[in-house]
Short mmCIF file of N, CA and C in Angstrom, two decimals:
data_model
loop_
_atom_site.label_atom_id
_atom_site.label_comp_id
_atom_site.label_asym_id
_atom_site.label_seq_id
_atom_site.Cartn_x
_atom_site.Cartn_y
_atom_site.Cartn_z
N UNK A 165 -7.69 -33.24 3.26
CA UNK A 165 -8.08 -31.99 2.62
C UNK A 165 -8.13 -30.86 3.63
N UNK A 166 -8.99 -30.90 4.97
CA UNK A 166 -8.46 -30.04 5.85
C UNK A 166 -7.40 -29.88 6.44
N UNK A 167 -6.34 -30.18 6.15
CA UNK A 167 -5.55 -29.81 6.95
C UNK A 167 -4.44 -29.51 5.73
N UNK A 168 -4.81 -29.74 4.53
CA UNK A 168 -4.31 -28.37 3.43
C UNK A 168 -4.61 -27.49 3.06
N UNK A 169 -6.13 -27.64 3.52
CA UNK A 169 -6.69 -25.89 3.77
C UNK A 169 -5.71 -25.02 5.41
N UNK A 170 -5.77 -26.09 5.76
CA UNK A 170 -5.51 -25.31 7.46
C UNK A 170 -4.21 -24.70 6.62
N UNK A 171 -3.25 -25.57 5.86
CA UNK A 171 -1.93 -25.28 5.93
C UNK A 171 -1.82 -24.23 5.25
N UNK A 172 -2.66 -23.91 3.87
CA UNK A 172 -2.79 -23.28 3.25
C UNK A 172 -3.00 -21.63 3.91
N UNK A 173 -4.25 -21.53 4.94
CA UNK A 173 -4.47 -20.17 5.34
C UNK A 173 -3.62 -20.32 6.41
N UNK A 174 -3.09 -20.70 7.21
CA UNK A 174 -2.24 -20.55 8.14
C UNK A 174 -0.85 -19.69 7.06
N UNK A 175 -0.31 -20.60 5.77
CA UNK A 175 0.88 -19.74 5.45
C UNK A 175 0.45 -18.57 5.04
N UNK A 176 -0.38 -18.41 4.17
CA UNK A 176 -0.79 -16.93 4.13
C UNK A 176 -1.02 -15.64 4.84
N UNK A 177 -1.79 -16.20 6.07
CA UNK A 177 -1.40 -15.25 7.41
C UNK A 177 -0.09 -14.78 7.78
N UNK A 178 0.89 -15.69 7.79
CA UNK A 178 2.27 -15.69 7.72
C UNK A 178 2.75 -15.37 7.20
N UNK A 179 2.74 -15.24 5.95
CA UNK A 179 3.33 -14.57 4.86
C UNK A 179 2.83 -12.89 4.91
N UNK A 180 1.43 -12.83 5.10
CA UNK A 180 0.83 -12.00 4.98
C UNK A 180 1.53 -10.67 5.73
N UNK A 181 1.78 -11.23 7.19
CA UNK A 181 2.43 -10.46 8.41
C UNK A 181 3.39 -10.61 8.08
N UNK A 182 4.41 -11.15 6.69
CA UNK A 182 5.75 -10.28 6.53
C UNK A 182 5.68 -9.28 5.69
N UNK A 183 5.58 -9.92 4.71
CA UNK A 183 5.62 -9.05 3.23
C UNK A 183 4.27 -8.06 2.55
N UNK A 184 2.73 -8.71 3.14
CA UNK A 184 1.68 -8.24 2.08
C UNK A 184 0.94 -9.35 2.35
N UNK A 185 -0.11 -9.50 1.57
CA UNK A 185 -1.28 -10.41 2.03
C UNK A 185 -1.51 -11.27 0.42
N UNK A 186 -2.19 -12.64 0.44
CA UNK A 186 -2.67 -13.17 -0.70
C UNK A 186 -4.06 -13.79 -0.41
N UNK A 187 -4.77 -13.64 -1.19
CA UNK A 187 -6.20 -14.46 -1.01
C UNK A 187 -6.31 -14.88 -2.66
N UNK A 188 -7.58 -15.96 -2.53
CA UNK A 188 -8.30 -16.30 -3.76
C UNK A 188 -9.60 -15.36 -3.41
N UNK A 189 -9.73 -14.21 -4.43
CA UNK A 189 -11.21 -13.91 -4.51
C UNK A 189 -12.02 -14.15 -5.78
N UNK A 190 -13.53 -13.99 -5.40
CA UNK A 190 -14.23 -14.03 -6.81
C UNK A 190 -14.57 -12.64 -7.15
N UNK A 191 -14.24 -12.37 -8.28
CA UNK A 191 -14.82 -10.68 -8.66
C UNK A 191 -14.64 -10.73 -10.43
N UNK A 192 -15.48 -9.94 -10.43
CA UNK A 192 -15.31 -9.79 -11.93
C UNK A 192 -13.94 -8.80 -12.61
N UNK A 193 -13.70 -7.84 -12.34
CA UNK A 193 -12.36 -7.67 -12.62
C UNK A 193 -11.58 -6.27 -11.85
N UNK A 194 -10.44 -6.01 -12.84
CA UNK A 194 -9.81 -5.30 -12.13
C UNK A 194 -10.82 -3.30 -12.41
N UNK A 195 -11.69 -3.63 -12.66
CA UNK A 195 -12.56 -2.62 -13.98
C UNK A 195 -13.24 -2.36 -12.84
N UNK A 196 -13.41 -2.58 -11.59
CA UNK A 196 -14.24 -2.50 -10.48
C UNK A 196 -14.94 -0.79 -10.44
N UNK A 197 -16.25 -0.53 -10.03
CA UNK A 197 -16.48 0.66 -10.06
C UNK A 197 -15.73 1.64 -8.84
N UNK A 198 -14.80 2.26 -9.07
CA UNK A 198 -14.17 3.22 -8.00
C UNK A 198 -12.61 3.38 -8.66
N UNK A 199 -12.71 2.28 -9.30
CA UNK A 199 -10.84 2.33 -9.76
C UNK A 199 -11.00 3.85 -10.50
N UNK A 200 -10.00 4.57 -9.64
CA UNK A 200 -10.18 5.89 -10.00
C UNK A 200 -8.52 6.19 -11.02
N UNK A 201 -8.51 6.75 -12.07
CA UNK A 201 -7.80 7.34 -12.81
C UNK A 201 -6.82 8.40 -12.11
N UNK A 202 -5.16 8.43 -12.77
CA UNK A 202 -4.68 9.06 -11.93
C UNK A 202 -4.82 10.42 -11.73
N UNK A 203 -5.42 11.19 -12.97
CA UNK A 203 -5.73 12.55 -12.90
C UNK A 203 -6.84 13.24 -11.85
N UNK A 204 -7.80 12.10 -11.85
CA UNK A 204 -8.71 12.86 -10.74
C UNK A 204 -8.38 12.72 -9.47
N UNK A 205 -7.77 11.44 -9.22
CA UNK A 205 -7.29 11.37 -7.75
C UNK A 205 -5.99 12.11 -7.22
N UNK A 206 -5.34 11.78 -7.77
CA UNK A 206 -4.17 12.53 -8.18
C UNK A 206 -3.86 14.28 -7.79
N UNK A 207 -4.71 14.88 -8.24
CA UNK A 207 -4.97 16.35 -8.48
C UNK A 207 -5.80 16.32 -6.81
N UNK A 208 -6.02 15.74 -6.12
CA UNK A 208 -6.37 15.72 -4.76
C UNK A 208 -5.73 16.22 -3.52
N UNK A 209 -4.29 15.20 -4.27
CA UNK A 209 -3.02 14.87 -3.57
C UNK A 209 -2.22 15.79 -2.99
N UNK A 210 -2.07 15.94 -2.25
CA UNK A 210 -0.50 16.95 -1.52
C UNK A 210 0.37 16.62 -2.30
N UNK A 211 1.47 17.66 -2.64
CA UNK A 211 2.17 17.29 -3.61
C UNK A 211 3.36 16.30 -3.00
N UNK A 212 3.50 16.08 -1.73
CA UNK A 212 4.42 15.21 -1.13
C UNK A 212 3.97 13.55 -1.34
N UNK A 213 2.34 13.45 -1.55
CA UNK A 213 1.77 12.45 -1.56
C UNK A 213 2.07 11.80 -3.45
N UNK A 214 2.04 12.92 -4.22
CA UNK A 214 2.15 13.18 -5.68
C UNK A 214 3.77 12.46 -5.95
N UNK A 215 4.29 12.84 -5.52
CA UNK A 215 5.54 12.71 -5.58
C UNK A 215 5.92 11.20 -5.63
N UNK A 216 5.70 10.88 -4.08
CA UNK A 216 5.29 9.74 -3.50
C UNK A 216 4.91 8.49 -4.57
N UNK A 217 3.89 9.11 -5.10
CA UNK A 217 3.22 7.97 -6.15
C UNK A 217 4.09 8.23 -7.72
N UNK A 218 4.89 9.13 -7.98
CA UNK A 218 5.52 9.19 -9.37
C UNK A 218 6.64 8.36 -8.81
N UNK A 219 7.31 8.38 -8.12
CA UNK A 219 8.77 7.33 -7.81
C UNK A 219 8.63 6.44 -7.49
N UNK A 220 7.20 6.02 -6.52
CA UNK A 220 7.36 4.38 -7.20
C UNK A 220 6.71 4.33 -8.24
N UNK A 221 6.33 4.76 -9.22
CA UNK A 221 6.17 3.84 -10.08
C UNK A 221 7.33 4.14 -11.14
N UNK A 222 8.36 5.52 -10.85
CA UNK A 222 9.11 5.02 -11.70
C UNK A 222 10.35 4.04 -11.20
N UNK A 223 10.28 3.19 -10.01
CA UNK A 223 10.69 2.28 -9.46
C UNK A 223 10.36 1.05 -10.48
N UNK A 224 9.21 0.95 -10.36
CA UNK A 224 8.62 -0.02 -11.03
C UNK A 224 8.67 0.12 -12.38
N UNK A 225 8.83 0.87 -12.93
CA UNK A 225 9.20 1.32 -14.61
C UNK A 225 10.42 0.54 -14.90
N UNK A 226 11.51 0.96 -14.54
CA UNK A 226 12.87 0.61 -13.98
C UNK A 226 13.13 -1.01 -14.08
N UNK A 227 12.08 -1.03 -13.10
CA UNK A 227 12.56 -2.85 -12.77
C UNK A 227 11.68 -3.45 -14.15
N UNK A 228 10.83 -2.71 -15.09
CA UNK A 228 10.20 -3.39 -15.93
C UNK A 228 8.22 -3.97 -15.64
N UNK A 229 8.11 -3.03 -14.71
CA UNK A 229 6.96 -3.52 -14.23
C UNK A 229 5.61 -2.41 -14.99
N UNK A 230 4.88 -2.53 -14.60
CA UNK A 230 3.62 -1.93 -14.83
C UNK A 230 3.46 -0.84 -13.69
N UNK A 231 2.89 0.36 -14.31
CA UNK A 231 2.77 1.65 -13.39
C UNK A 231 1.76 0.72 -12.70
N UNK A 232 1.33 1.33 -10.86
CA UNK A 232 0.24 1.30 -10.34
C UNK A 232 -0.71 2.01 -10.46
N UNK A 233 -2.09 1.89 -10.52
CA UNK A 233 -2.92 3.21 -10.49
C UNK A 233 -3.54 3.32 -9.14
N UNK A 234 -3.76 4.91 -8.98
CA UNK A 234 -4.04 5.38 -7.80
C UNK A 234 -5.99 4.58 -8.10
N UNK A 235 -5.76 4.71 -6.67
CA UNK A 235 -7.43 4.93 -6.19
C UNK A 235 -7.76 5.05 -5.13
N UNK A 236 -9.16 6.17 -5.20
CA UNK A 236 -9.50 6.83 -3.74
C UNK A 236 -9.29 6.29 -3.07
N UNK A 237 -10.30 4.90 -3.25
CA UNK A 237 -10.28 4.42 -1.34
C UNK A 237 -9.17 3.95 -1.04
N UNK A 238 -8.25 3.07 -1.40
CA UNK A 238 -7.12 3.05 -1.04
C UNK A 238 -6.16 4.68 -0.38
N UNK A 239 -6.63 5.17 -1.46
CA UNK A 239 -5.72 6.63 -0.37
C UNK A 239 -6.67 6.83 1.02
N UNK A 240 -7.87 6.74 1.06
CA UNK A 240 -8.47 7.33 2.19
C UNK A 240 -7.84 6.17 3.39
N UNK A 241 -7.89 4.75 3.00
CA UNK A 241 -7.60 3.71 3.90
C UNK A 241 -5.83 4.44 4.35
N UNK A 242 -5.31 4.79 3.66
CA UNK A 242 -3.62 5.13 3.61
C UNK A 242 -3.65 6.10 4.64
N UNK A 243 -4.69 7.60 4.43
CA UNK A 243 -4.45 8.53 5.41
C UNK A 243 -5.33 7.89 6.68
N UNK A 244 -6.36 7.13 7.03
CA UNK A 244 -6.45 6.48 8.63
C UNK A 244 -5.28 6.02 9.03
N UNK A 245 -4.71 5.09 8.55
CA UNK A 245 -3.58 4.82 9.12
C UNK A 245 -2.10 5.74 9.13
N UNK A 246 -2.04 6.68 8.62
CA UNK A 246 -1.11 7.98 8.75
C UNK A 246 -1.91 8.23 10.17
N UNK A 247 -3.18 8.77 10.58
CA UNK A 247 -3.69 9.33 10.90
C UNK A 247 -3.42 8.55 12.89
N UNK A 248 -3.38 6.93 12.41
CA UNK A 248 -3.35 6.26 13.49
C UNK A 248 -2.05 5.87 14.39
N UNK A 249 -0.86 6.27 13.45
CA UNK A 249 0.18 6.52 13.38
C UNK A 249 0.86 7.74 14.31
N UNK A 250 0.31 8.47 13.86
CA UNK A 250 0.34 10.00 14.54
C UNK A 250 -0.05 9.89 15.96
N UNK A 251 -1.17 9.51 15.97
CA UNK A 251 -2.09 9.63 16.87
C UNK A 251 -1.47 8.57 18.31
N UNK A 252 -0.44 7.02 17.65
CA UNK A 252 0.09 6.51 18.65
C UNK A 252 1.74 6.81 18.58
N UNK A 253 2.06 8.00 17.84
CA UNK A 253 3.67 8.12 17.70
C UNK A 253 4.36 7.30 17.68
N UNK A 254 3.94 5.73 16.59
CA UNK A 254 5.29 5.19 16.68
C UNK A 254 4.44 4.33 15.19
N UNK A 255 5.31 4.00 14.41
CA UNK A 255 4.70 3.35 13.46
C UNK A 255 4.43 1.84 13.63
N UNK A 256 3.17 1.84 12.66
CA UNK A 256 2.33 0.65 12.95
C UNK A 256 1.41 -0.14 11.58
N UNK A 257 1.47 -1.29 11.66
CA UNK A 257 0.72 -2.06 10.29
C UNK A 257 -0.87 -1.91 10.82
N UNK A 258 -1.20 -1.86 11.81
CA UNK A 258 -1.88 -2.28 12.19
C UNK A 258 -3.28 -1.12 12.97
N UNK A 259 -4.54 -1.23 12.59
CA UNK A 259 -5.54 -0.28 13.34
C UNK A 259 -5.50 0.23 14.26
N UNK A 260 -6.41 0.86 15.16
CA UNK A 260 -6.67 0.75 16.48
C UNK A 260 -6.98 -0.75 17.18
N UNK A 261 -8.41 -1.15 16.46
CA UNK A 261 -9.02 -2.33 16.46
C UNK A 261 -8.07 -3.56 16.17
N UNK A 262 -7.06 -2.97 15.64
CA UNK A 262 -5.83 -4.75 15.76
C UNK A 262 -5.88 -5.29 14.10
N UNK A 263 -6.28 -4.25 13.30
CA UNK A 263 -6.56 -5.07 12.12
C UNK A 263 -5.13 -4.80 11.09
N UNK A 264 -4.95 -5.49 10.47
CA UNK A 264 -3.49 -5.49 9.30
C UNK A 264 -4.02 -4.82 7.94
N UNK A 265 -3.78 -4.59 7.27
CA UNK A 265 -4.11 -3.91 5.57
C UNK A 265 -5.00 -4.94 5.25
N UNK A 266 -4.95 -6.61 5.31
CA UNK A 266 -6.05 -7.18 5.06
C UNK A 266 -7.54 -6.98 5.53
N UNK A 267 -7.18 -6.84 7.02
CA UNK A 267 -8.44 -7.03 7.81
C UNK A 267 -9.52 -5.00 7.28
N UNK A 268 -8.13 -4.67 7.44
CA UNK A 268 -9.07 -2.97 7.00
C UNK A 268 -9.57 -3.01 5.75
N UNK A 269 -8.96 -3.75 4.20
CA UNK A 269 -9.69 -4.03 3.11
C UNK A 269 -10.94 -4.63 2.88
N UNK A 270 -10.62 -5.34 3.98
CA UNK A 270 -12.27 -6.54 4.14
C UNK A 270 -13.28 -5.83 4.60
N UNK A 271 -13.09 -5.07 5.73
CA UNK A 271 -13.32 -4.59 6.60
C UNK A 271 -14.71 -3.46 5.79
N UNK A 272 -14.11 -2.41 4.48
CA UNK A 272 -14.33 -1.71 3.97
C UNK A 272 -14.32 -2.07 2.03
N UNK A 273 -14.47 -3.37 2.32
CA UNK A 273 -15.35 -4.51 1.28
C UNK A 273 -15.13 -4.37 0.02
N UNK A 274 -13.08 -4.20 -0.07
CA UNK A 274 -12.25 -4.02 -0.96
C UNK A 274 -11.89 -5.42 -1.26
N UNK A 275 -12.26 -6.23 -2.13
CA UNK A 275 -12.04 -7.10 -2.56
C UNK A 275 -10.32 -7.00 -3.07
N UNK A 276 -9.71 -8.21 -2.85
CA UNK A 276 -7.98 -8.52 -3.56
C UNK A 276 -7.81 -9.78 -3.61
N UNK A 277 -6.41 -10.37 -4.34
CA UNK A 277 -6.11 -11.19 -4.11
C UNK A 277 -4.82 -11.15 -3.85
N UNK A 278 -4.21 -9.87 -4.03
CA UNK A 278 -2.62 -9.55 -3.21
C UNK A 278 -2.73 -8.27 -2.71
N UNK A 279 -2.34 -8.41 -1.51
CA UNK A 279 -2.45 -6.69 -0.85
C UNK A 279 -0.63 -6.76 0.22
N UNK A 280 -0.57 -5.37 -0.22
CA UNK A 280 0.93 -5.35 0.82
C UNK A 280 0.22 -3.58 1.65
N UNK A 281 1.28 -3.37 2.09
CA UNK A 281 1.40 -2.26 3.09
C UNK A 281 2.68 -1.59 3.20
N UNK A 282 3.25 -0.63 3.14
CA UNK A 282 4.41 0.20 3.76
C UNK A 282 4.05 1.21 4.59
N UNK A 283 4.65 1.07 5.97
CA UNK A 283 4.67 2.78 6.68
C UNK A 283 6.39 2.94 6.37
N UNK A 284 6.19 4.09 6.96
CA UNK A 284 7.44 4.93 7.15
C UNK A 284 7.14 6.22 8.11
N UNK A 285 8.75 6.43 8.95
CA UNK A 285 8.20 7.65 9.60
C UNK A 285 9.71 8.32 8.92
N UNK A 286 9.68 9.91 8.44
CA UNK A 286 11.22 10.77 8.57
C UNK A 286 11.29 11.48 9.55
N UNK A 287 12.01 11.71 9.86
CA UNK A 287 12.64 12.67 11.16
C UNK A 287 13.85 13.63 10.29
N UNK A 288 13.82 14.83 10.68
CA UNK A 288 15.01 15.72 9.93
C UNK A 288 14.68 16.53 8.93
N UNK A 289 15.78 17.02 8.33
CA UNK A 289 16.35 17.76 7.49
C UNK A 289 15.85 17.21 6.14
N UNK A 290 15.70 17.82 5.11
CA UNK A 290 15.61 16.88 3.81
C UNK A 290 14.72 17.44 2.80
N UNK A 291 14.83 16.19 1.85
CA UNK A 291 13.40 15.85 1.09
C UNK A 291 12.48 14.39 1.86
N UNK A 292 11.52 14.68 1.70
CA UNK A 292 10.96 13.68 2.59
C UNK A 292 10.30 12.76 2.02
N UNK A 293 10.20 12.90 0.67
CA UNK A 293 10.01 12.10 -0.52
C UNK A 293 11.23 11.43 -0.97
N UNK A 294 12.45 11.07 -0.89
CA UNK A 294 13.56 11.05 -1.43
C UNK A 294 13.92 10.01 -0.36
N UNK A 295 14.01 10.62 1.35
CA UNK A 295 14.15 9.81 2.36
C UNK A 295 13.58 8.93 2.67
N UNK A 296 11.85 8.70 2.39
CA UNK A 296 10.96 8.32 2.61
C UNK A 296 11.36 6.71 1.32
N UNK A 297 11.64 7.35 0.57
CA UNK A 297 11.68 6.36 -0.89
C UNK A 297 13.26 5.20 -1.02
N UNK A 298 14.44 6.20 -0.25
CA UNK A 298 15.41 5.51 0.43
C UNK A 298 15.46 4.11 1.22
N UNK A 299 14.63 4.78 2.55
CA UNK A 299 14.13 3.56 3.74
C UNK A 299 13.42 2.57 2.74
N UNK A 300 12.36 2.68 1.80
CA UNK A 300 11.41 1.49 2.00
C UNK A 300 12.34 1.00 0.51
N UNK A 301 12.99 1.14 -0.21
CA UNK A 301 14.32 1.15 -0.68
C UNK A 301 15.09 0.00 -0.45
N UNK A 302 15.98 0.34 0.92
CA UNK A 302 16.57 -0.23 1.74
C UNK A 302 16.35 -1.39 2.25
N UNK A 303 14.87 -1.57 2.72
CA UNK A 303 14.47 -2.55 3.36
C UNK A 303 13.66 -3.55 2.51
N UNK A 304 14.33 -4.55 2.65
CA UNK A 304 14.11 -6.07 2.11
C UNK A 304 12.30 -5.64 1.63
N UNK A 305 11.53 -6.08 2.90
CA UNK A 305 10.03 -6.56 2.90
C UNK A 305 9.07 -5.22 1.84
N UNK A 306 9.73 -3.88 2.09
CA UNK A 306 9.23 -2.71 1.72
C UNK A 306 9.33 -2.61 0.73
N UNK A 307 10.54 -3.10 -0.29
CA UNK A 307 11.01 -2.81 -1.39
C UNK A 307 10.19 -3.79 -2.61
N UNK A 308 9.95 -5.52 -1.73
CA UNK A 308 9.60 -6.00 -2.08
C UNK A 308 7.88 -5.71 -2.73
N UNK A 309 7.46 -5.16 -1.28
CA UNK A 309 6.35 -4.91 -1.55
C UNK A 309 6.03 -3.73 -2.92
N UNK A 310 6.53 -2.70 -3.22
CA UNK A 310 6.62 -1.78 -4.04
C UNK A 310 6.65 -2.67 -5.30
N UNK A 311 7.35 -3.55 -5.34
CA UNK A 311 7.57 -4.04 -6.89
C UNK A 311 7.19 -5.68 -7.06
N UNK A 312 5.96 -5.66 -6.27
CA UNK A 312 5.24 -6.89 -6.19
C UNK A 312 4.54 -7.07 -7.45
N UNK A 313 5.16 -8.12 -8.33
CA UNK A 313 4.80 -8.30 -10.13
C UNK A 313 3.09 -8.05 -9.71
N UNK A 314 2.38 -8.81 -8.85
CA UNK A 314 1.13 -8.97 -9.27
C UNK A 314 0.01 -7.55 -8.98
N UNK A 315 0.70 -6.92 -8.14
CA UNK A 315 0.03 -5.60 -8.09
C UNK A 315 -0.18 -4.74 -8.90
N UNK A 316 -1.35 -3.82 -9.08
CA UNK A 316 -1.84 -3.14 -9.92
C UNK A 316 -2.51 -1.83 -8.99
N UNK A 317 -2.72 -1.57 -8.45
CA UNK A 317 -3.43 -0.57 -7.33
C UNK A 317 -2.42 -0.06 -6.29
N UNK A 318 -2.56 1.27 -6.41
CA UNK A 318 -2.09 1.85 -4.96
C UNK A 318 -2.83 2.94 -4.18
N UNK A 319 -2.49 3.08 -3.10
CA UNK A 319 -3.22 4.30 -2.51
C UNK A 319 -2.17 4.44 -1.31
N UNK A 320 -1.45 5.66 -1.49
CA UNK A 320 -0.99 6.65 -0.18
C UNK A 320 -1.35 7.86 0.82
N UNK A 321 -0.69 8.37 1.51
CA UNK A 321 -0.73 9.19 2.33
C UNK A 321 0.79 9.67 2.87
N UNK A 322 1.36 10.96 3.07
CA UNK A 322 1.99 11.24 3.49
C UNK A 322 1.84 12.25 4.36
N UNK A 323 2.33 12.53 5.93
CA UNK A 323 1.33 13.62 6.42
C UNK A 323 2.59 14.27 7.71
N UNK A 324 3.17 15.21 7.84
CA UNK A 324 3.44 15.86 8.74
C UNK A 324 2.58 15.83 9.93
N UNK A 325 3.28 15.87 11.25
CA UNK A 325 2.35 15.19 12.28
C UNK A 325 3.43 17.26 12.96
N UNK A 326 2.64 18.47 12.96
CA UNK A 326 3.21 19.40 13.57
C UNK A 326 3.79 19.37 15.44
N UNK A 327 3.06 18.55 15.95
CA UNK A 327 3.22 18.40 17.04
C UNK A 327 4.97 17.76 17.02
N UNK A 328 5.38 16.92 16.20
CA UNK A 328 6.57 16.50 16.84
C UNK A 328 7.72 16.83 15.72
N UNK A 329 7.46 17.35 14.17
CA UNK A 329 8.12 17.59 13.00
C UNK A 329 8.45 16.45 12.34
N UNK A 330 7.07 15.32 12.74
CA UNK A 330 7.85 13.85 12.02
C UNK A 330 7.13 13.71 11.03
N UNK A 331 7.43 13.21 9.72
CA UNK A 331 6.53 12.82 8.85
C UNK A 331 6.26 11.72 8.70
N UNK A 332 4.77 10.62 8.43
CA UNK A 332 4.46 9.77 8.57
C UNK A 332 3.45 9.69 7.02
N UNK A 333 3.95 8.23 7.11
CA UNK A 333 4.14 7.44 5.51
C UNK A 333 2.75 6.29 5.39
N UNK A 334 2.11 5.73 4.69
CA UNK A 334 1.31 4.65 4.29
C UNK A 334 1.23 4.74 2.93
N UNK A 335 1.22 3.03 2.35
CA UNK A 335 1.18 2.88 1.37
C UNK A 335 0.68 1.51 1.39
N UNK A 336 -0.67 1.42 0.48
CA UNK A 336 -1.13 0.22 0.09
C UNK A 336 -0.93 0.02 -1.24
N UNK A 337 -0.71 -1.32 -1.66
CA UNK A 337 -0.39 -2.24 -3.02
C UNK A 337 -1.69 -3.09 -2.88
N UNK A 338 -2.38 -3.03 -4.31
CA UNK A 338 -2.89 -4.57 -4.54
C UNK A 338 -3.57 -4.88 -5.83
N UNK A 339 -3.89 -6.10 -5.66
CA UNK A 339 -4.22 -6.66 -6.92
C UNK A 339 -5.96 -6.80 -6.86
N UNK A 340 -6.78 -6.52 -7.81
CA UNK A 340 -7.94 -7.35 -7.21
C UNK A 340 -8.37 -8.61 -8.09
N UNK A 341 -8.07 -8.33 -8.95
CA UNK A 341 -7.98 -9.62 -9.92
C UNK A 341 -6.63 -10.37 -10.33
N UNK A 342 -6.97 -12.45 -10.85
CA UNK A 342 -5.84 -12.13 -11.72
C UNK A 342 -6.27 -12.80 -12.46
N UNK A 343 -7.65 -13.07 -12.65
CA UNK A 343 -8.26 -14.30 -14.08
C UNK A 343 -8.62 -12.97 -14.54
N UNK A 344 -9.38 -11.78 -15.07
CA UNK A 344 -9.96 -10.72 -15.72
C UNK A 344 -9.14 -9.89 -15.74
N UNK A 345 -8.37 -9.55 -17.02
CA UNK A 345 -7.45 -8.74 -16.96
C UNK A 345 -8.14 -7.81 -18.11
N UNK A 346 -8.00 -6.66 -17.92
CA UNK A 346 -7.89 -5.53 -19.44
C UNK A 346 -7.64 -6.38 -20.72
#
């Protein structure tokens, strides 16, 4: 038995550090107090961030999936890591402190049982919503993550860093339930 637990959280870590993260949690549902509606959070948003959140989900429309809904803390978790990004000019999954989208959810006592992550940085000319939506598009793990069936939650950030003209990307996915559904 231990050592199908071992096997068990060992692949998940693993998995986790490719694609997104999985846990078993206990919670009562996805109804959690904070799940914020897209109009109030929404209307917050930079409109680059706005944008951001209408194409994927009409990504996810597309493929047949369920819109995500925004919520605060997830955006606030999205702009630290824009923020940490900037701050080490090169993109990163990961904190100051060394932590992944899991460890910062826990961290700030966001219960899930699927969580992913996307950065992105643009450089150039453009739309930066368009380019931005291209790359994670393009790429296998990113794309995946966007149209992860079990997700229900998102929270972004998109943020011009003036010092160098780069724009820098975060995006969290997740689920917090999947026995209590609506």
């Amino acid at each position: 038995m231990f050592a199908k637990t071992l096997f068990v959280v060992a692949l998940t870590i693993f998995c986790g550090s490719l694609i997104g993260c999985a846990r078993p949690i206990a919670g009562p549902s996805d109804d959690q107090p904070g799940l914020a509606q897209p109009g109030g959070v929404l209307s917050e948003l930079p409109i680059e961030a706005k944008r951001l959140y209408w194409r994927t989900n009409e990504l996810r429309t597309r493929a047949g999936l369920r819109p995500l809904e925004l919520r605060a803390e997830l955006c606030v978790l999205a702009r630290q890591q824009v923020a940490t990004m900037i701050e080490q000019g090169q993109l990163t999954n990961f904190s100051p402190a060394g932590e992944d989208v899991a460890g910062r959810l826990i961290a700030e006592g966001i219960e899930w049982t699927v969580c992913a992550e996307n950065v992105g940085r643009f450089r150039g000319q453009g739309d930066v919503v368009d380019a931005m939506m291209k790359k994670w598009q393009a790429n296998a793990a990113d794309r995946e993550n966007i149209l992860h069936e079990l997700c229900r939650q998102t929270g972004l950030a998109i943020v011009k860093d003036d010092k160098t003209n780069n724009w820098y990307a975060a995006q969290i996915c997740l689920r917090q339930s999947l026995f209590w559904e609506k």
